[in-house]
mmCIF file of C-alpha atoms (C1' of nucleotides) in Angstrom:
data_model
loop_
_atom_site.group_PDB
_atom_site.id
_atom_site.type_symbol
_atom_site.label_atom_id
_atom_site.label_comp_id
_atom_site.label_asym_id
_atom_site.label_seq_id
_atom_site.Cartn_x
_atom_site.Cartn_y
_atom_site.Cartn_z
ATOM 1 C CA UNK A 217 -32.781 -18.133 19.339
ATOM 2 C CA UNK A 218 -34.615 -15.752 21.831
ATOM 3 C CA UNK A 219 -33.453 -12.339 22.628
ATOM 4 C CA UNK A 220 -34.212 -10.784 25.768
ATOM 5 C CA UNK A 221 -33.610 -7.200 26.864
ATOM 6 C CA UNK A 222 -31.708 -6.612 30.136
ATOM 7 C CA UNK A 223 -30.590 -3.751 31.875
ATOM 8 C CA UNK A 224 -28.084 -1.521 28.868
ATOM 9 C CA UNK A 225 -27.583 -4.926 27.168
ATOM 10 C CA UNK A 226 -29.456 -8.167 25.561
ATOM 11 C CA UNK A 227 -29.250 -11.835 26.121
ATOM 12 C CA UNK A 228 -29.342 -14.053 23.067
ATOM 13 C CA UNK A 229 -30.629 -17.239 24.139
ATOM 14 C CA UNK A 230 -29.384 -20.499 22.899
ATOM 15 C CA UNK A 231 -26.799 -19.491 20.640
ATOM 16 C CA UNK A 232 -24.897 -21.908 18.224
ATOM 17 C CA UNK A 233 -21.184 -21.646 16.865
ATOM 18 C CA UNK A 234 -20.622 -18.544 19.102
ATOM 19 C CA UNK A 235 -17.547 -18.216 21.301
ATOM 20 C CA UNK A 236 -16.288 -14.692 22.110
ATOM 21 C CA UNK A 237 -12.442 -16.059 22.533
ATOM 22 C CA UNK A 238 -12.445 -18.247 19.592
ATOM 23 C CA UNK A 239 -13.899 -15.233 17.858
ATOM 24 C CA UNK A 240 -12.022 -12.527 18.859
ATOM 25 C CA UNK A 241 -8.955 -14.365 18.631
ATOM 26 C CA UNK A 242 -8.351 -15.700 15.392
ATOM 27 C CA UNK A 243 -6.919 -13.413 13.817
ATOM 28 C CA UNK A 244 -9.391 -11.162 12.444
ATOM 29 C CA UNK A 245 -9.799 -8.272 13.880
ATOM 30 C CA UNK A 246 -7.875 -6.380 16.872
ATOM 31 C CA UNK A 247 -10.156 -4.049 18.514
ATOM 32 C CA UNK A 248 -10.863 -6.314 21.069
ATOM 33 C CA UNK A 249 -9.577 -7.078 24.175
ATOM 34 C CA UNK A 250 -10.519 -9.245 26.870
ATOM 35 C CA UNK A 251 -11.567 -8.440 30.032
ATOM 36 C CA UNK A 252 -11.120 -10.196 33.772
ATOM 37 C CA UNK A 253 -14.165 -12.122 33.645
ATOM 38 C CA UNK A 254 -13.778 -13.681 30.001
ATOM 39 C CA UNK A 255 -15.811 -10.895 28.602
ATOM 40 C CA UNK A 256 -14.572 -8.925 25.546
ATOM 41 C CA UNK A 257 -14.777 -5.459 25.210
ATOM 42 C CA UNK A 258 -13.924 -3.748 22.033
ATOM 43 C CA UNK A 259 -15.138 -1.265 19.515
ATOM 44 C CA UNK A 260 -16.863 -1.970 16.012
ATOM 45 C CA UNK A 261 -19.674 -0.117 13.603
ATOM 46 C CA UNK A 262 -19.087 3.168 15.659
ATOM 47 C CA UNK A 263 -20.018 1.495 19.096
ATOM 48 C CA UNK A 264 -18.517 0.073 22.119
ATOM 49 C CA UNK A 265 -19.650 -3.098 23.236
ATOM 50 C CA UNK A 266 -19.028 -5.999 25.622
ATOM 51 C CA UNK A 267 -19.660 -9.612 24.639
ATOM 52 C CA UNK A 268 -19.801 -12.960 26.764
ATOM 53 C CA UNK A 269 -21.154 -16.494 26.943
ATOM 54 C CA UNK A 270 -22.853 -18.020 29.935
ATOM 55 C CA UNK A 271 -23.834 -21.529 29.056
ATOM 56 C CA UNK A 272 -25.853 -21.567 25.849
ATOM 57 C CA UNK A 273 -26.482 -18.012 26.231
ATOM 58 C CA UNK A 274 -24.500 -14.754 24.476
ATOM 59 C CA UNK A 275 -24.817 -11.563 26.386
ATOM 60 C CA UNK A 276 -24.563 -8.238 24.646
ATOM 61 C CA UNK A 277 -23.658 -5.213 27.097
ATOM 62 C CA UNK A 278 -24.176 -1.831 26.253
ATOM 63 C CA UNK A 279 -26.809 -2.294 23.330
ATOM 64 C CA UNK A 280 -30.088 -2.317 22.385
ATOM 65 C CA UNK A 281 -32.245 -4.985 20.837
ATOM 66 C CA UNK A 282 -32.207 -2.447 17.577
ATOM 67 C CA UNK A 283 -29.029 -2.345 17.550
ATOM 68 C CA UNK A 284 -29.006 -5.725 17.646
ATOM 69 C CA UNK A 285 -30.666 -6.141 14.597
ATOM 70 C CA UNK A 286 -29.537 -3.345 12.624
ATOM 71 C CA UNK A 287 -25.677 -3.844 13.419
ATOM 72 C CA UNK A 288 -24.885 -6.649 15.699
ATOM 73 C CA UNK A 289 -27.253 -9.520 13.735
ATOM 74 C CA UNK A 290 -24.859 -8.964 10.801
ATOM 75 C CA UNK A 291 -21.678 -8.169 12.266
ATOM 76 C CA UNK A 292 -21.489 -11.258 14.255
ATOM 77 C CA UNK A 293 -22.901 -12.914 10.833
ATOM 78 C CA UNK A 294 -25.409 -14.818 12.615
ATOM 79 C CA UNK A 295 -27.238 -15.633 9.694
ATOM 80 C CA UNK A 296 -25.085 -17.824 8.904
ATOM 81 C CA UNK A 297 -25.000 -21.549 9.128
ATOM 82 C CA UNK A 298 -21.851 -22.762 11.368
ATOM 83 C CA UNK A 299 -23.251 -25.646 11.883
ATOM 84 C CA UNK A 300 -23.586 -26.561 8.398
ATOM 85 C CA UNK A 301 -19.862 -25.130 7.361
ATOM 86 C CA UNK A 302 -17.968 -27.314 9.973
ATOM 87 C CA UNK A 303 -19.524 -30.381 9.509
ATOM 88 C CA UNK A 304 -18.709 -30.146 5.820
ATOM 89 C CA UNK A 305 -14.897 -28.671 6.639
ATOM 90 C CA UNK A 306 -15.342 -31.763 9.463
ATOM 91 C CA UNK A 307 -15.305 -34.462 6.508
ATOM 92 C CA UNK A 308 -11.997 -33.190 5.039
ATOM 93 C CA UNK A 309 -8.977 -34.575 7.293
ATOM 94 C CA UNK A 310 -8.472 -35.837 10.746
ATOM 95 C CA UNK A 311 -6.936 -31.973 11.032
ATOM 96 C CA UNK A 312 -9.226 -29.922 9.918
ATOM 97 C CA UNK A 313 -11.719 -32.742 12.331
ATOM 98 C CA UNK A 314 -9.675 -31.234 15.305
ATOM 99 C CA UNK A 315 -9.317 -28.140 14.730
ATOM 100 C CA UNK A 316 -13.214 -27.270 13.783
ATOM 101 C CA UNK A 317 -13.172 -28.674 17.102
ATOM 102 C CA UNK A 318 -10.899 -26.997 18.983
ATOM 103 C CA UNK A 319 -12.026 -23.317 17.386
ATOM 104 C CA UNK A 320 -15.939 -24.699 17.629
ATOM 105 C CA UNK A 321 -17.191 -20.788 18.371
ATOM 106 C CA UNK A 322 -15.311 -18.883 15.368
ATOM 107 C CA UNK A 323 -17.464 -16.526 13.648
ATOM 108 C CA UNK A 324 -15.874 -14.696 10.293
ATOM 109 C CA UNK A 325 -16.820 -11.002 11.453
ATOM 110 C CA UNK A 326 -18.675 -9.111 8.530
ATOM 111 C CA UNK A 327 -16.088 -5.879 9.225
ATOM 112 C CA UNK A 328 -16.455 -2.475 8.398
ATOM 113 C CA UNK A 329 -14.057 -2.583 4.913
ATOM 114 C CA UNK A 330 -12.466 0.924 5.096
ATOM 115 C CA UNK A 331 -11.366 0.273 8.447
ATOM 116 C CA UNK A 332 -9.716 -3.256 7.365
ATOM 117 C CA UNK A 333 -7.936 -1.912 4.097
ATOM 118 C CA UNK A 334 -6.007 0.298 6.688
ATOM 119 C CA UNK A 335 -5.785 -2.261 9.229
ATOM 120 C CA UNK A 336 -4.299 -4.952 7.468
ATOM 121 C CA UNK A 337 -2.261 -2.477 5.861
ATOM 122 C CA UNK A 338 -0.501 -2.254 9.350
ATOM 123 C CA UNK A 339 -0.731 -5.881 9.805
ATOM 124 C CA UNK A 340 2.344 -5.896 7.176
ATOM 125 C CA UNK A 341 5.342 -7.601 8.447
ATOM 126 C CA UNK A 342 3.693 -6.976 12.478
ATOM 127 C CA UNK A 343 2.656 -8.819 15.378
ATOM 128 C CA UNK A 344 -0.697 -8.776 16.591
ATOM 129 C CA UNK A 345 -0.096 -6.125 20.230
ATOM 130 C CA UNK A 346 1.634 -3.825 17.306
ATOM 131 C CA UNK A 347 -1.083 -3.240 15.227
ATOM 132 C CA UNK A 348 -3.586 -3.014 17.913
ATOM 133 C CA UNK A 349 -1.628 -0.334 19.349
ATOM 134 C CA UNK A 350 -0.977 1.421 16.031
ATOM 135 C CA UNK A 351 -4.701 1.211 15.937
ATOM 136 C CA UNK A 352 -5.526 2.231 19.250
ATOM 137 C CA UNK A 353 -3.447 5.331 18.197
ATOM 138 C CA UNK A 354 -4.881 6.742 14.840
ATOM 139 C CA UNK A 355 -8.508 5.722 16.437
ATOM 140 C CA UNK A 356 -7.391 7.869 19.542
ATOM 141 C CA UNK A 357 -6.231 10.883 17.474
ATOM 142 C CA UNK A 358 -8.275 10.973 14.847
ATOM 143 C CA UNK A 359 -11.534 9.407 15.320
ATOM 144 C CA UNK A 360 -14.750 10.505 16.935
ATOM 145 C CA UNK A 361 -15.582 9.931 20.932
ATOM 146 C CA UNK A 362 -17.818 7.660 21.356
ATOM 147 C CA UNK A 363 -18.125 7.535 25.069
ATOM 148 C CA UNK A 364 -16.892 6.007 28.525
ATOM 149 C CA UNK A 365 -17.476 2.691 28.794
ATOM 150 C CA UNK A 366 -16.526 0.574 32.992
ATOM 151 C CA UNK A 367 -14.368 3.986 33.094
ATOM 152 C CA UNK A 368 -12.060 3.822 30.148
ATOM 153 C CA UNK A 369 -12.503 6.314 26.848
ATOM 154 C CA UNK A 370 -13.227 4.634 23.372
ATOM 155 C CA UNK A 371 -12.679 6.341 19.722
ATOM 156 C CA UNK A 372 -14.152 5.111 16.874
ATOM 157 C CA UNK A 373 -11.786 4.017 14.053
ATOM 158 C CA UNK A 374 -11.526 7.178 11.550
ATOM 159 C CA UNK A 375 -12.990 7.787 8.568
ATOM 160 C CA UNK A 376 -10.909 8.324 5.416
ATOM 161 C CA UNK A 377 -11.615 12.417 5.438
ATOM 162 C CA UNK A 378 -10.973 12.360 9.072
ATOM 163 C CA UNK A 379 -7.257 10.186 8.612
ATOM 164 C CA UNK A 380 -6.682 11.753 5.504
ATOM 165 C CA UNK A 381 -6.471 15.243 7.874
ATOM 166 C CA UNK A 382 -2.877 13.495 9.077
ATOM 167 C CA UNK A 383 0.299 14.148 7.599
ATOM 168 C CA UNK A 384 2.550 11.523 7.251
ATOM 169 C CA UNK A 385 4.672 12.412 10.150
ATOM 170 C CA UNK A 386 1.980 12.087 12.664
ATOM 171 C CA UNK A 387 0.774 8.864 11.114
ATOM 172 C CA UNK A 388 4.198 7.814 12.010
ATOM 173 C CA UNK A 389 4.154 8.985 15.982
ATOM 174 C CA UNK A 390 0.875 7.011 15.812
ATOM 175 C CA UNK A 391 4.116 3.683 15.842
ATOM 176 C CA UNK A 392 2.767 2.694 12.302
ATOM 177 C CA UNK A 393 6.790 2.081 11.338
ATOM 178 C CA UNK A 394 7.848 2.233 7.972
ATOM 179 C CA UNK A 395 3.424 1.687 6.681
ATOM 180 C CA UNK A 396 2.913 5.146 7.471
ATOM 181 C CA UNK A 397 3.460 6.266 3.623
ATOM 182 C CA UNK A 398 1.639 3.315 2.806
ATOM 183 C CA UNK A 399 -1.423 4.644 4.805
ATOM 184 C CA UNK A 400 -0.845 7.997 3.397
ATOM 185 C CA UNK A 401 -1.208 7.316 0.600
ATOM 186 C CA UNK A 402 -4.567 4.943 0.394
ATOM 187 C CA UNK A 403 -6.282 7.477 2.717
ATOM 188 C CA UNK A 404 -5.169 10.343 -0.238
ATOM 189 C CA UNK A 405 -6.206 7.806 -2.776
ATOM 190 C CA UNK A 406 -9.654 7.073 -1.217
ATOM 191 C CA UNK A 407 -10.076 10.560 -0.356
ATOM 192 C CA UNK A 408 -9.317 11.559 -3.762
ATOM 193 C CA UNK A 409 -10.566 9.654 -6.023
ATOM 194 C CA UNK A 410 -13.981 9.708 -3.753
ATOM 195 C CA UNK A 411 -13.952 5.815 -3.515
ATOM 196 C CA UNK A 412 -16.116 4.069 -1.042
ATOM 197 C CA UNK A 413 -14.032 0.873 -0.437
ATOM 198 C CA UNK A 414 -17.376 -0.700 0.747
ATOM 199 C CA UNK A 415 -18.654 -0.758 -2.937
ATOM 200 C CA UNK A 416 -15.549 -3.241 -3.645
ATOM 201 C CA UNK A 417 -17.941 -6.040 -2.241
ATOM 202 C CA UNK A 418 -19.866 -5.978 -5.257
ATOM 203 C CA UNK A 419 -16.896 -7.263 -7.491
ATOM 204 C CA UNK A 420 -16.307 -10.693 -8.051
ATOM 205 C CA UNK A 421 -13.717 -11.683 -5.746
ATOM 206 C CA UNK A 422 -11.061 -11.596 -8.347
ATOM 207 C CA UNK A 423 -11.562 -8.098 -9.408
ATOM 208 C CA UNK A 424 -12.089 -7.211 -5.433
ATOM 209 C CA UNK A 425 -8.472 -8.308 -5.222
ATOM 210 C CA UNK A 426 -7.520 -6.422 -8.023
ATOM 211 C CA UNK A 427 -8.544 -3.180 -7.283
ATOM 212 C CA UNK A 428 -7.533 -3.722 -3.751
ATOM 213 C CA UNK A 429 -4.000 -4.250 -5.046
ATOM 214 C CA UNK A 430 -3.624 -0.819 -6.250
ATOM 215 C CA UNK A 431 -3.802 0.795 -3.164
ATOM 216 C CA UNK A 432 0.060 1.118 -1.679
ATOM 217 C CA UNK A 433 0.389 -1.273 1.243
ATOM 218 C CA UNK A 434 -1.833 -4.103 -0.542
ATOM 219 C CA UNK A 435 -0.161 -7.265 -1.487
ATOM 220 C CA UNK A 436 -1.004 -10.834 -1.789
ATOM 221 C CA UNK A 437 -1.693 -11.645 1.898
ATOM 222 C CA UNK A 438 -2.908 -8.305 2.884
ATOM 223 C CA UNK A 439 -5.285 -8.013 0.466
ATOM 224 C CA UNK A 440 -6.911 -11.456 0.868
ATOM 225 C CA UNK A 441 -7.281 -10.658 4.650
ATOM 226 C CA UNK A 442 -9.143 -7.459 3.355
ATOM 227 C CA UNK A 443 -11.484 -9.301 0.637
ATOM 228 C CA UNK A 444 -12.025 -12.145 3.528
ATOM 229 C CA UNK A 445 -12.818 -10.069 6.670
ATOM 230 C CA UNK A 446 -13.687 -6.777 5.173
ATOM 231 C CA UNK A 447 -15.725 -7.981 2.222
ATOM 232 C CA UNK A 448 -16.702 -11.470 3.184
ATOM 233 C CA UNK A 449 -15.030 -13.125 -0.089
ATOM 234 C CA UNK A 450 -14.764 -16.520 1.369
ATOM 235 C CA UNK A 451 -13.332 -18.067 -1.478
ATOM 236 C CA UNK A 452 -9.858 -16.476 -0.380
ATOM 237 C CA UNK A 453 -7.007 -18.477 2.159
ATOM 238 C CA UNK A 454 -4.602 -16.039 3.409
ATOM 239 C CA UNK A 455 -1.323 -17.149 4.199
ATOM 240 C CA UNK A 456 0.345 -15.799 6.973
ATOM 241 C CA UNK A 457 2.857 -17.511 9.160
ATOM 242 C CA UNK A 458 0.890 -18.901 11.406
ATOM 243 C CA UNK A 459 -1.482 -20.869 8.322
ATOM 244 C CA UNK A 460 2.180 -21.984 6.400
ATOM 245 C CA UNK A 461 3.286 -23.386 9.695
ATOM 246 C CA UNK A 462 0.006 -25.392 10.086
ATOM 247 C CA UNK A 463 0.089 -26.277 5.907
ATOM 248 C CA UNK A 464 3.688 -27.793 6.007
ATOM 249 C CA UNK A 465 2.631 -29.444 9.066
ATOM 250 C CA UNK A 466 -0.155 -31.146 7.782
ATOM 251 C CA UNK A 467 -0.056 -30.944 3.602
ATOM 252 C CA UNK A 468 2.506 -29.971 1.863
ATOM 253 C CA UNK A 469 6.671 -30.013 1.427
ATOM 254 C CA UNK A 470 8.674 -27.635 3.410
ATOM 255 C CA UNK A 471 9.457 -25.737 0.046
ATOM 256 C CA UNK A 472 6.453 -24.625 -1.649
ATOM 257 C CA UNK A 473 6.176 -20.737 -1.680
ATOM 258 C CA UNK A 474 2.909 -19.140 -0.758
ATOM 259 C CA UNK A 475 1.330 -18.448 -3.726
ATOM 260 C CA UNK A 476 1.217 -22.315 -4.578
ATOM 261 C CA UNK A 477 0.371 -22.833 -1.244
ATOM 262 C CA UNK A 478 -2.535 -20.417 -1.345
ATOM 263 C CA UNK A 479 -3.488 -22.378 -5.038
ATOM 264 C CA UNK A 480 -3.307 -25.356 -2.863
ATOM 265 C CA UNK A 481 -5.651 -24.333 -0.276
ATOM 266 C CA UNK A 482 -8.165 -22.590 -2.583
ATOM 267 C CA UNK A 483 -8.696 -25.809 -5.053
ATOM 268 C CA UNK A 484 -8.429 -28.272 -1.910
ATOM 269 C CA UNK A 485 -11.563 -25.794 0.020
ATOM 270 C CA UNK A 486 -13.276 -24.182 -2.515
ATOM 271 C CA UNK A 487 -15.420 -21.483 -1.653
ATOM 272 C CA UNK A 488 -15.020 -22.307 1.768
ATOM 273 C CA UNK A 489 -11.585 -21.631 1.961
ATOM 274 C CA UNK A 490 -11.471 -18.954 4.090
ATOM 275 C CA UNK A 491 -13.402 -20.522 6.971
ATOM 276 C CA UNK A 492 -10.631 -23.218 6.549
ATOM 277 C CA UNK A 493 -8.226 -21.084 7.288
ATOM 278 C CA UNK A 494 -9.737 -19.859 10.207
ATOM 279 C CA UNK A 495 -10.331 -22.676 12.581
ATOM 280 C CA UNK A 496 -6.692 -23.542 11.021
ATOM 281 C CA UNK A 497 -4.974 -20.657 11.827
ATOM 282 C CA UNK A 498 -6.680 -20.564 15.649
ATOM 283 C CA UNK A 499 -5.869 -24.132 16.266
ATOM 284 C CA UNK A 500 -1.791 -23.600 15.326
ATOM 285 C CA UNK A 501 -1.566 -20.488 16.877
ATOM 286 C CA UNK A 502 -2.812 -21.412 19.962
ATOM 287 C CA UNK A 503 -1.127 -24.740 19.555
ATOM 288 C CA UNK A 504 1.953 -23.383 18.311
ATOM 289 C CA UNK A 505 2.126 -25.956 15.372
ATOM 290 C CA UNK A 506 5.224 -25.982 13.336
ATOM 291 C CA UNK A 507 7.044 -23.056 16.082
ATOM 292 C "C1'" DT B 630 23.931 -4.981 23.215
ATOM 293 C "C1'" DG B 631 22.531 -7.532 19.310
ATOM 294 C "C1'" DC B 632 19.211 -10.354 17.240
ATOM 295 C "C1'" DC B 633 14.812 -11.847 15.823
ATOM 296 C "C1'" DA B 634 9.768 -11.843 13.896
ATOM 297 C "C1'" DG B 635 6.640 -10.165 10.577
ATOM 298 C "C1'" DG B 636 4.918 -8.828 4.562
ATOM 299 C "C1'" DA B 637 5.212 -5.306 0.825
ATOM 300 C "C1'" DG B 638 7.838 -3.086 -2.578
ATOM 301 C "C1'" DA B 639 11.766 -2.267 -5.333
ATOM 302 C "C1'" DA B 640 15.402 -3.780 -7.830
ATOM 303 C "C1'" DG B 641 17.763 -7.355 -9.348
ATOM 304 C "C1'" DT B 642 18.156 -11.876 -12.220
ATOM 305 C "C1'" DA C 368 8.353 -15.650 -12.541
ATOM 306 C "C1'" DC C 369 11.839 -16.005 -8.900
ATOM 307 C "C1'" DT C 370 15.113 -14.098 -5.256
ATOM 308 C "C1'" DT C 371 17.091 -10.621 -2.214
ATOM 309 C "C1'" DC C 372 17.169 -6.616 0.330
ATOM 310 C "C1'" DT C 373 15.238 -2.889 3.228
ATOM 311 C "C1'" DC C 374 11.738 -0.939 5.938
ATOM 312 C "C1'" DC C 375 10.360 -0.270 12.050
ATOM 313 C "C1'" DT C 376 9.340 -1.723 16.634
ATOM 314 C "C1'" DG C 377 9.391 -4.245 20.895
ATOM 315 C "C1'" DG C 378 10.888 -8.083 23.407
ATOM 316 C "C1'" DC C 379 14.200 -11.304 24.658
#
DNA sequence: TGCCAGGAGAAGT
DNA sequence: ACTTCTCCTGGC
């Protein structure tokens, strides 16, 4: 891969595995938002960004090539062998065959963890335009400026001292529903107990699940969405609606709960499980398998 | 207008 | 270890 500067952007030539819808709309994160021209614009690490792919080619607007290394390189996990993952995943079924396929450009973001323990803490019993508007909110109020961008203001997503400034009222008006103790409370906790939720990483990914269990919000399916996009535990297989629709569709009875289906998944993928559900959950929710 | 989707937590068995 | 209920919002 070549990377060439351009005018306020790059261009990563020859890029593998990379497809700014499939990646921005799997499921993983939901500051993004795409733009008339197939672009997406959206706001990660503190910056504002806009990503697209012409041909074989990724283009990276409003960067540098030092950012590219020092944030981009790793957020968009390029490091990482896709190739390699989805041929492997390929020799599984005939489904997950067609749906590596179909999602051919999904990238597992490496996320910023503090901002996906509170995410995913609104993702609780929501629908994806909710909690990027809930997000778009607390980001708006309580986050830093970080500029204009094609005429439109972007806020970073606040840090814990910065959130923790809200009271649980005004968490609330930020359309957070019934999580806004919930978020209360882990920013107090955080705050508090001076934890840096980025230093969860480090755990195994059992104990990561643990201790991300103890904040107030965190259950099962919220907290392996946490350990698999904001601390890059792959061996996890969260199990929303979308990935039990696709499971009873393709491998199991109608009336096995969710933690036996999340057992399933983990001893049938291993420690790729997480990329499994990935290009699984992309291919039913765009298909709408099992609606 | 009423009804539905979407998970965690609490309280029950 | 399971089931059931409530929590809030927007869209149909």
């Amino acid at each position: 891969m070549n990377i060439i500067e351009k005018e306020n952007g790059i261009i990563l030539e020859e890029v593998a595995d990379f497809d700014p819808k499939h990646i921005f709309e799997c499921g993983q994160c939901f500051r993004w938002r795409a733009e008339e021209d197939g672009s997406y614009t959206g706001v990660a690490m503190g910056k504002v960004i806009n990503v697209k792919r012409e041909g074989n080619d990724v283009i990276i607007d409003n960067t540098t090539k030092e950012d590219y290394e020092n944030i981009w390189r790793d957020y968009f996990d390029m490091d990482t062998d896709y190739g390699k993952i989805k041929s492997t995943l390929k020799e599984f079924d005939e489904y997950l065959d067609k749906a590596v396929d179909f999602g051919w450009g999904i990238r597992i973001l490496r996320q910023d963890s503090w901002e996906m323990l509170i995410s995913f803490i609104i993702s609780s019993n929501n629908r994806i335009p909710m909690i990027q508007r809930a997000i778009e909110n607390l980001s708006e109020r309580y986050g830093k400026l970080i500029g204009e961008y094609r005429g439109k203001k972007y806020y970073a997503f606040p840090t814990p001292e910065e959130l923790n400034k809200a009271t649980q009222e005004e968490i609330r008006e930020c359309k957070t529903g019934f999580r806004d103790k919930y978020i209360k409370s882990t920013c107090k906790s955080v705050v508090e107990l001076g934890l840096d939720v980025k230093n969860f990483r480090k755990l195994s990914t059992e104990d990561c699940c643990k201790e991300l269990k103890k904040f107030n919000g965190v259950g099962p399916k919220v907290c392996d969405c946490i350990a698999l996009f904001g601390m890059q535990k792959i061996d996890t297989f969260p199990v929303d609606v979308w990935v039990k629709r696709v499971m009873q569709e393709f491998y199991i009875e109608e009336d096995m709960s969710l933690p036996k289906m999340r057992k399933f998944a983990l001893e049938k993928f291993g420690d790729i499980a997480g990329y499994a559900q990935q290009y699984l959950f992309y291919y039913a929710r765009e298909l709408g398998i099992g609606k």
